[in-house]
mmCIF file of C-alpha atoms in Angstrom:
data_model
loop_
_atom_site.group_PDB
_atom_site.id
_atom_site.type_symbol
_atom_site.label_atom_id
_atom_site.label_comp_id
_atom_site.label_asym_id
_atom_site.label_seq_id
_atom_site.Cartn_x
_atom_site.Cartn_y
_atom_site.Cartn_z
ATOM 1 C CA MET A 1 -1.703 -25.359 80.049
ATOM 2 C CA THR A 2 -3.593 -27.462 77.511
ATOM 3 C CA ILE A 3 -6.358 -26.143 75.264
ATOM 4 C CA ASP A 4 -9.459 -28.316 75.592
ATOM 5 C CA THR A 5 -10.472 -29.527 72.120
ATOM 6 C CA ASP A 6 -11.866 -32.684 70.647
ATOM 7 C CA PRO A 7 -9.970 -33.209 67.387
ATOM 8 C CA ARG A 8 -11.598 -36.619 66.857
ATOM 9 C CA ALA A 9 -15.006 -34.905 66.626
ATOM 10 C CA ALA A 10 -13.681 -32.806 63.731
ATOM 11 C CA LEU A 11 -12.628 -36.012 62.007
ATOM 12 C CA THR A 12 -16.146 -37.426 62.297
ATOM 13 C CA ALA A 13 -17.613 -34.295 60.709
ATOM 14 C CA ARG A 14 -14.992 -34.474 57.950
ATOM 15 C CA GLN A 15 -15.820 -38.138 57.276
ATOM 16 C CA LEU A 16 -19.518 -37.278 56.942
ATOM 17 C CA LEU A 17 -18.753 -34.452 54.511
ATOM 18 C CA ALA A 18 -16.458 -36.716 52.469
ATOM 19 C CA ALA A 19 -19.184 -39.364 52.201
ATOM 20 C CA GLU A 20 -21.513 -36.819 50.571
ATOM 21 C CA ASN A 21 -18.881 -35.021 48.501
ATOM 22 C CA PRO A 22 -15.728 -37.088 47.908
ATOM 23 C CA PRO A 23 -12.508 -35.066 48.145
ATOM 24 C CA SER A 24 -10.300 -34.273 45.190
ATOM 25 C CA VAL A 25 -6.593 -34.872 45.689
ATOM 26 C CA LEU A 26 -4.769 -31.680 44.720
ATOM 27 C CA GLY A 27 -1.284 -32.978 45.496
ATOM 28 C CA GLU A 28 0.886 -35.259 47.595
ATOM 29 C CA LYS A 29 4.517 -35.015 48.674
ATOM 30 C CA ALA A 30 6.822 -37.131 50.809
ATOM 31 C CA ILE A 31 9.942 -35.829 52.530
ATOM 32 C CA PRO A 32 12.543 -37.407 54.812
ATOM 33 C CA TYR A 33 12.639 -36.586 58.518
ATOM 34 C CA LYS A 34 14.971 -33.623 57.918
ATOM 35 C CA PRO A 35 14.248 -30.061 59.105
ATOM 36 C CA GLU A 36 15.795 -28.583 55.955
ATOM 37 C CA CYS A 37 12.968 -30.178 53.919
ATOM 38 C CA VAL A 38 10.199 -28.094 55.547
ATOM 39 C CA ALA A 39 10.842 -25.241 53.073
ATOM 40 C CA SER A 40 10.073 -27.487 50.095
ATOM 41 C CA VAL A 41 6.721 -28.437 51.646
ATOM 42 C CA ARG A 42 5.867 -24.761 52.188
ATOM 43 C CA GLY A 43 6.546 -24.146 48.493
ATOM 44 C CA PHE A 44 4.513 -27.220 47.554
ATOM 45 C CA VAL A 45 1.350 -26.075 49.391
ATOM 46 C CA ARG A 46 1.875 -22.449 48.313
ATOM 47 C CA ASP A 47 1.959 -23.561 44.661
ATOM 48 C CA ILE A 48 -1.136 -25.737 45.033
ATOM 49 C CA ALA A 49 -3.062 -22.909 46.713
ATOM 50 C CA ARG A 50 -2.024 -20.443 43.997
ATOM 51 C CA ASP A 51 -2.760 -22.871 41.141
ATOM 52 C CA TRP A 52 -6.231 -23.635 42.502
ATOM 53 C CA GLY A 53 -7.169 -19.984 43.060
ATOM 54 C CA VAL A 54 -7.095 -19.784 46.853
ATOM 55 C CA LEU A 55 -7.145 -16.194 48.136
ATOM 56 C CA GLU A 56 -3.737 -14.730 49.042
ATOM 57 C CA GLU A 57 -4.488 -14.377 52.776
ATOM 58 C CA ILE A 58 -5.629 -18.011 52.945
ATOM 59 C CA ARG A 59 -2.506 -19.144 51.054
ATOM 60 C CA GLU A 60 -0.370 -17.626 53.798
ATOM 61 C CA VAL A 61 -2.337 -19.467 56.484
ATOM 62 C CA VAL A 62 -2.107 -22.768 54.544
ATOM 63 C CA GLU A 63 1.644 -22.344 54.288
ATOM 64 C CA LEU A 64 2.062 -21.437 57.983
ATOM 65 C CA LEU A 65 -0.105 -24.263 59.349
ATOM 66 C CA THR A 66 1.423 -26.847 57.023
ATOM 67 C CA SER A 67 4.873 -25.738 58.137
ATOM 68 C CA GLU A 68 3.852 -26.210 61.774
ATOM 69 C CA LEU A 69 2.439 -29.713 61.212
ATOM 70 C CA VAL A 70 5.421 -30.848 59.151
ATOM 71 C CA THR A 71 7.869 -29.456 61.720
ATOM 72 C CA ASN A 72 5.993 -31.334 64.460
ATOM 73 C CA ALA A 73 6.097 -34.506 62.377
ATOM 74 C CA ILE A 74 9.855 -34.166 61.924
ATOM 75 C CA VAL A 75 10.530 -33.358 65.583
ATOM 76 C CA HIS A 76 8.027 -35.703 67.252
ATOM 77 C CA GLY A 77 6.713 -38.020 64.560
ATOM 78 C CA ARG A 78 9.388 -40.559 63.942
ATOM 79 C CA GLY A 79 8.070 -43.982 64.782
ATOM 80 C CA TYR A 80 9.521 -47.426 64.972
ATOM 81 C CA ARG A 81 10.316 -47.626 61.261
ATOM 82 C CA ASP A 82 12.899 -44.935 60.574
ATOM 83 C CA GLU A 83 12.794 -45.430 56.820
ATOM 84 C CA LEU A 84 9.306 -43.942 56.638
ATOM 85 C CA ALA A 85 8.896 -40.419 55.323
ATOM 86 C CA VAL A 86 6.654 -37.572 56.371
ATOM 87 C CA HIS A 87 3.790 -37.585 53.864
ATOM 88 C CA VAL A 88 1.740 -34.473 53.041
ATOM 89 C CA ALA A 89 -1.553 -34.615 51.140
ATOM 90 C CA VAL A 90 -3.726 -31.689 50.053
ATOM 91 C CA TYR A 91 -7.417 -32.216 49.287
ATOM 92 C CA ARG A 92 -10.373 -30.174 48.176
ATOM 93 C CA GLU A 93 -13.734 -31.001 49.722
ATOM 94 C CA GLY A 94 -16.168 -28.551 48.157
ATOM 95 C CA ARG A 95 -15.114 -25.119 49.415
ATOM 96 C CA ILE A 96 -12.752 -26.591 52.016
ATOM 97 C CA MET A 97 -9.009 -27.180 51.612
ATOM 98 C CA VAL A 98 -7.690 -30.001 53.779
ATOM 99 C CA VAL A 99 -3.998 -30.542 54.468
ATOM 100 C CA GLU A 100 -3.061 -33.837 56.074
ATOM 101 C CA VAL A 101 0.412 -34.685 57.432
ATOM 102 C CA HIS A 102 1.270 -38.325 58.085
ATOM 103 C CA ASP A 103 4.099 -39.479 60.342
ATOM 104 C CA GLY A 104 5.249 -42.695 61.969
ATOM 105 C CA ASN A 105 4.280 -41.955 65.570
ATOM 106 C CA ARG A 106 0.908 -42.980 67.010
ATOM 107 C CA ASN A 107 0.950 -40.421 69.855
ATOM 108 C CA ALA A 108 -1.786 -37.794 69.632
ATOM 109 C CA PRO A 109 -0.751 -34.193 68.999
ATOM 110 C CA VAL A 110 -0.925 -31.932 72.041
ATOM 111 C CA VAL A 111 -2.144 -28.344 71.981
ATOM 112 C CA THR A 112 -0.403 -26.287 74.643
ATOM 113 C CA ILE A 113 0.107 -22.623 75.363
ATOM 114 C CA PRO A 114 3.770 -22.115 76.220
ATOM 115 C CA GLY A 115 5.008 -19.522 78.670
ATOM 116 C CA GLU A 116 6.083 -16.098 77.468
ATOM 117 C CA ASP A 117 9.709 -17.216 77.283
ATOM 118 C CA GLY A 118 8.955 -20.533 75.568
ATOM 119 C CA GLU A 119 10.747 -20.926 72.267
ATOM 120 C CA SER A 120 8.645 -23.841 71.064
ATOM 121 C CA GLY A 121 5.257 -25.421 71.618
ATOM 122 C CA ARG A 122 3.116 -22.904 69.755
ATOM 123 C CA GLY A 123 2.540 -24.930 66.567
ATOM 124 C CA MET A 124 -0.608 -26.832 67.493
ATOM 125 C CA ALA A 125 -2.037 -23.767 69.249
ATOM 126 C CA LEU A 126 -1.646 -21.893 65.941
ATOM 127 C CA VAL A 127 -3.348 -24.728 64.079
ATOM 128 C CA ALA A 128 -6.190 -24.842 66.618
ATOM 129 C CA GLY A 129 -6.595 -21.068 66.497
ATOM 130 C CA LEU A 130 -6.408 -20.432 62.757
ATOM 131 C CA ALA A 131 -7.938 -23.537 61.163
ATOM 132 C CA ARG A 132 -11.662 -23.968 60.555
ATOM 133 C CA SER A 133 -11.181 -27.324 62.239
ATOM 134 C CA TRP A 134 -8.379 -29.788 62.851
ATOM 135 C CA GLY A 135 -7.966 -33.338 64.035
ATOM 136 C CA PHE A 136 -6.000 -36.532 63.765
ATOM 137 C CA ARG A 137 -6.541 -40.176 63.026
ATOM 138 C CA ASP A 138 -4.592 -43.356 63.461
ATOM 139 C CA THR A 139 -3.108 -44.908 60.358
ATOM 140 C CA ARG A 140 -1.535 -48.262 59.685
ATOM 141 C CA LEU A 141 1.948 -46.800 60.134
ATOM 142 C CA GLY A 142 1.352 -43.997 62.639
ATOM 143 C CA LYS A 143 -1.052 -41.071 62.499
ATOM 144 C CA ALA A 144 -2.311 -38.327 60.230
ATOM 145 C CA VAL A 145 -2.896 -34.812 61.559
ATOM 146 C CA PHE A 146 -5.052 -32.519 59.419
ATOM 147 C CA PHE A 147 -6.483 -29.034 59.315
ATOM 148 C CA GLU A 148 -9.265 -27.517 57.243
ATOM 149 C CA LEU A 149 -9.635 -24.000 55.876
ATOM 150 C CA LEU A 150 -12.474 -22.363 53.972
ATOM 151 C CA ALA A 151 -10.501 -21.642 50.806
ATOM 152 C CA TRP A 152 -13.022 -21.002 48.040
ATOM 153 C CA PRO A 153 -16.138 -18.782 47.907
#
């Protein structure tokens, strides 16, 4: 079963917001396509959220959703150029924290609801359910998948 969303509409809204209030880059990190590197990205976004005064409960959500997107990028995101890394960028757009994960695959992310016994496939459903909004865009070398959270009062 697929959840019906329009992640490209969220991107349009994000582009309009960015035009009025340009985002601040809070941090960027690149990792190889290796599952053991997901933990370092969780620490990276956790530290950024703490340093910039994001509430504790939002920090946990940032860490969880980033972990899901990075895991998806590692599992499904490798493109034609294997030397490319997974790239993570964290932005502030007013009161909104945006986390964007770039990979080398142009295929759109799929939000599904797995069966009760399914051991995988819940990542994008978590992102869709917990984020203020999410979306993706094509890039020169693949795609970028992002989520937004209201992080500051």
